[in-house]
Amino acid sequence: AQSVTQLGSHVSVSEGALVLLRCNYSSSVPPYLFWYVQYPNQGLQLLLKYTSAATLVKGINGFEAEFKKSETSFHLTKPSAHMSDAAEYFCAVSNAGGTSYGKLTFGQGTILTVHP
Amino acid sequence: ETGVTQSPTHLIKTRGQQVTLRCSSQSGHNTVSWYQQALGQGPQFIFQYYREEENGRGNFPPRFSGLQFPNYSSELNVNALELDDSALYLCASSSPGGTEAFFGQGTRLTVV
């Protein structure tokens, strides 16, 4: 069984400040890890993914995440927040290969608020 | 290339009724997964269809059922609707050899 824990249901930052959204996972097999963003009343958009290549993954809109196996973590960061980053962010885990990428286990989500 | 499209975008049903939600997968994608996202929660995996067969199911009762058609589009059917079925239903498609799932905009179902 797999699970994801996102620490902090709400994170608030000032525009230009560092964004750090925390994600810890549990998996009995080597995981594939994903960060998705959801704007109000919309579907999910993939920000970035870890699929067992480089442990530091760069995504869209200046976001990146680092896979740390020893800490079972996959935290999302962005050096400088922009007002348009305000949204809900979800960390997700899946098994590798074949059709597994569609069988995602999600965390509860973190709502990011950006203050001017 | 069109993305994943879902219909309808919103609907309201009465408790005990049945509902069908539809999803067109992205071109070239033969796998469709369905998720339920209750208010304030992360999406939960309902089931997946691969080449017209169910290919894995989450912790949902049998009144949640689905179909996949030869063109890889899919339906989610929910019978005997309950108030707790009110949620955003998301469809995601993925391709053979791909490494990610692409999501549609969702269908917002309200059960009254």
Coordinates of C-alpha atoms in Angstrom, one line a residue:
Chain A
A1 CA 0.0 0.0 0.0
Q2 CA 1.1 3.5 -0.7
S3 CA 0.3 6.8 1.1
V4 CA 1.2 10.4 0.9
T5 CA 1.3 13.0 3.7
Q6 CA 1.4 16.7 3.0
L7 CA 2.5 18.7 6.0
G8 CA 0.5 21.8 6.3
S9 CA -2.9 22.2 4.8
H10 CA -2.4 25.9 4.3
V11 CA 0.9 27.8 3.5
S12 CA 1.1 31.6 3.3
V13 CA 4.0 33.5 1.8
S14 CA 4.8 37.0 0.6
E15 CA 5.3 37.7 -3.1
G16 CA 9.0 37.1 -3.8
A17 CA 9.5 34.8 -0.9
L18 CA 10.6 31.2 -1.0
V19 CA 7.8 28.6 -1.4
L20 CA 8.3 25.3 0.4
L21 CA 5.5 22.7 0.3
R22 CA 6.3 19.4 2.1
C23 CA 5.4 15.9 1.0
N24 CA 6.4 12.6 2.6
Y25 CA 5.4 9.2 1.1
S26 CA 5.2 5.6 2.1
S27 CA 5.7 2.9 -0.5
S28 CA 6.7 -0.8 -0.4
V29 CA 8.2 -0.5 -3.9
P30 CA 10.3 2.2 -5.6
P31 CA 7.9 5.0 -6.1
Y32 CA 7.2 7.4 -8.8
L33 CA 6.3 10.8 -7.4
F34 CA 4.3 13.7 -8.8
W35 CA 3.3 17.3 -7.9
Y36 CA 0.0 18.6 -9.4
V37 CA -1.5 22.0 -9.1
Q38 CA -5.3 22.8 -9.1
Y39 CA -6.8 26.2 -9.6
P40 CA -10.4 26.7 -8.4
N41 CA -13.0 24.7 -10.2
Q42 CA -10.4 23.2 -12.5
G43 CA -8.7 19.9 -13.1
L44 CA -5.2 19.0 -12.1
Q45 CA -2.1 20.2 -14.0
L46 CA 1.2 18.3 -13.7
L47 CA 4.0 20.5 -12.3
L48 CA 6.8 17.9 -12.2
K49 CA 7.5 14.2 -11.8
Y50 CA 10.2 11.9 -10.4
T51 CA 10.5 8.7 -12.4
S52 CA 13.8 7.3 -11.0
A53 CA 16.2 9.4 -13.1
A54 CA 17.7 12.6 -11.5
T55 CA 16.7 13.1 -7.9
L56 CA 16.4 16.9 -8.4
V57 CA 13.5 17.5 -10.7
K58 CA 12.7 20.8 -12.4
G59 CA 9.2 21.5 -13.5
I60 CA 7.1 24.2 -15.0
N61 CA 6.7 27.8 -13.7
G62 CA 10.0 27.7 -11.8
F63 CA 9.1 24.9 -9.4
E64 CA 11.5 22.1 -8.5
A65 CA 11.5 19.1 -6.1
E66 CA 14.1 16.8 -4.7
F67 CA 13.6 13.1 -4.1
K68 CA 15.2 12.0 -0.8
K69 CA 14.9 8.3 -0.4
S70 CA 16.4 8.3 3.1
E71 CA 13.8 10.8 4.3
T72 CA 11.0 9.4 2.1
S73 CA 10.4 13.0 1.1
F74 CA 9.6 14.9 -2.1
H75 CA 9.3 18.6 -1.1
L76 CA 8.3 21.2 -3.7
T77 CA 10.1 24.5 -3.8
K78 CA 10.2 27.7 -5.7
P79 CA 12.8 30.5 -5.0
S80 CA 10.4 33.4 -5.5
A81 CA 6.6 33.3 -5.2
H82 CA 4.4 35.0 -7.7
M83 CA 0.8 36.0 -7.1
S84 CA -0.2 33.6 -9.9
D85 CA 1.2 30.7 -7.8
A86 CA -1.8 30.9 -5.4
A87 CA -3.6 27.5 -5.8
E88 CA -3.9 24.1 -4.3
Y89 CA -1.0 21.7 -4.6
F90 CA -1.2 17.9 -4.5
C91 CA 1.6 15.4 -4.1
A92 CA 0.9 12.0 -5.5
V93 CA 2.7 8.6 -5.7
S94 CA 2.3 5.6 -8.0
N95 CA 4.1 2.4 -8.9
A96 CA 6.3 2.4 -11.9
G97 CA 5.6 1.1 -15.3
G98 CA 2.7 0.2 -17.7
T99 CA -0.6 1.6 -16.6
S100 CA 0.5 2.4 -13.1
Y101 CA 0.9 6.1 -13.8
G102 CA -2.8 6.4 -13.9
K103 CA -3.3 4.8 -10.5
L104 CA -2.2 7.7 -8.2
T105 CA -2.5 8.0 -4.5
F106 CA -2.8 11.7 -3.5
G107 CA -2.1 13.6 -0.4
Q108 CA -4.8 15.9 1.1
G109 CA -3.4 19.0 -0.6
T110 CA -1.8 22.2 0.5
I111 CA -3.5 25.6 -0.3
L112 CA -0.8 28.2 -1.1
T113 CA -1.7 31.8 -0.5
V114 CA 0.6 34.5 -1.8
H115 CA 0.4 38.0 -0.2
P116 CA 1.5 41.1 -2.1
Chain B
E1 CA -4.0 17.3 -30.3
T2 CA -7.0 17.7 -28.0
G3 CA -6.8 17.1 -24.3
V4 CA -9.0 15.2 -21.9
T5 CA -12.5 16.4 -22.1
Q6 CA -15.3 15.6 -19.6
S7 CA -19.1 16.1 -19.8
P8 CA -21.2 17.5 -18.4
T9 CA -19.3 20.1 -16.4
H10 CA -21.9 20.4 -13.7
L11 CA -25.1 18.5 -12.8
I12 CA -27.5 18.1 -9.9
K13 CA -29.2 14.8 -9.1
T14 CA -31.6 13.6 -6.4
R15 CA -30.6 11.0 -3.9
G16 CA -31.4 7.5 -5.2
Q17 CA -31.1 8.5 -8.9
Q18 CA -28.4 7.2 -11.3
V19 CA -25.9 9.3 -13.1
T20 CA -23.5 8.8 -16.1
L21 CA -20.4 10.9 -16.5
R22 CA -18.4 10.9 -19.8
C23 CA -14.7 11.3 -20.6
S24 CA -12.9 11.5 -23.9
S25 CA -9.2 10.6 -23.5
Q26 CA -6.4 12.5 -25.1
S27 CA -5.4 11.3 -28.6
G28 CA -3.3 8.2 -28.5
H29 CA -4.1 7.4 -24.9
N30 CA -5.6 3.9 -24.3
T31 CA -5.9 4.1 -20.5
V32 CA -8.5 6.1 -18.5
S33 CA -8.6 6.4 -14.8
W34 CA -11.4 8.0 -12.7
Y35 CA -11.1 9.9 -9.4
Q36 CA -13.5 11.3 -6.9
Q37 CA -12.5 14.5 -5.2
A38 CA -14.7 15.5 -2.3
L39 CA -14.6 19.1 -1.1
G40 CA -11.4 19.9 0.7
Q41 CA -9.9 16.5 0.0
G42 CA -7.3 15.0 -2.4
P43 CA -8.6 13.0 -5.3
Q44 CA -9.3 9.3 -4.6
F45 CA -8.8 6.6 -7.2
I46 CA -12.1 4.9 -8.2
F47 CA -10.9 2.6 -11.1
Q48 CA -9.0 2.4 -14.3
Y49 CA -9.9 1.0 -17.7
Y50 CA -7.2 -0.3 -20.1
R51 CA -8.2 -1.6 -23.5
E52 CA -11.8 -1.8 -22.5
E53 CA -11.3 -3.8 -19.4
E54 CA -11.3 -2.8 -15.7
N55 CA -7.6 -2.7 -14.7
G56 CA -7.7 -1.9 -11.0
R57 CA -10.2 -0.5 -8.5
G58 CA -10.0 1.6 -5.4
N59 CA -12.1 1.3 -2.3
F60 CA -15.5 2.1 -3.9
P61 CA -18.7 0.1 -3.8
P62 CA -20.1 -1.8 -6.8
R63 CA -22.6 0.9 -7.5
F64 CA -19.7 2.7 -9.0
S65 CA -19.2 1.1 -12.4
G66 CA -17.6 2.0 -15.7
L67 CA -17.1 1.3 -19.4
Q68 CA -14.5 2.0 -21.9
F69 CA -15.3 2.1 -25.6
P70 CA -13.2 1.0 -28.6
N71 CA -12.2 4.7 -29.2
Y72 CA -10.9 4.7 -25.6
S73 CA -13.5 7.1 -24.3
S74 CA -15.0 6.1 -21.0
E75 CA -18.1 6.4 -18.8
L76 CA -18.5 6.4 -15.1
N77 CA -21.9 5.3 -13.8
V78 CA -23.1 5.7 -10.2
N79 CA -26.3 4.0 -9.1
A80 CA -28.4 4.8 -6.0
L81 CA -26.8 8.2 -5.5
E82 CA -26.1 9.2 -1.9
L83 CA -25.5 12.7 -0.5
D84 CA -21.8 11.8 0.1
D85 CA -21.4 11.2 -3.7
S86 CA -21.4 14.9 -4.1
A87 CA -17.9 15.7 -5.4
L88 CA -15.7 16.7 -8.4
Y89 CA -15.2 13.6 -10.6
L90 CA -12.0 13.7 -12.5
C91 CA -10.9 11.6 -15.5
A92 CA -7.3 11.1 -16.4
S93 CA -5.8 9.5 -19.5
S94 CA -2.4 8.0 -20.1
S95 CA -0.5 6.5 -23.0
P96 CA 1.3 3.2 -23.3
G97 CA 4.9 3.9 -22.3
G98 CA 4.0 7.3 -20.9
T99 CA 5.0 8.4 -17.5
E100 CA 2.2 10.7 -16.5
A101 CA -1.6 11.0 -16.4
F102 CA -3.4 14.0 -18.0
F103 CA -6.5 15.2 -16.2
G104 CA -9.7 16.7 -17.6
Q105 CA -11.5 19.6 -16.0
G106 CA -13.8 17.5 -14.0
T107 CA -17.6 17.1 -13.6
R108 CA -19.1 18.7 -10.5
L109 CA -21.9 16.4 -9.2
T110 CA -24.2 17.7 -6.5
V111 CA -26.6 15.2 -4.9
V112 CA -29.6 16.7 -3.1

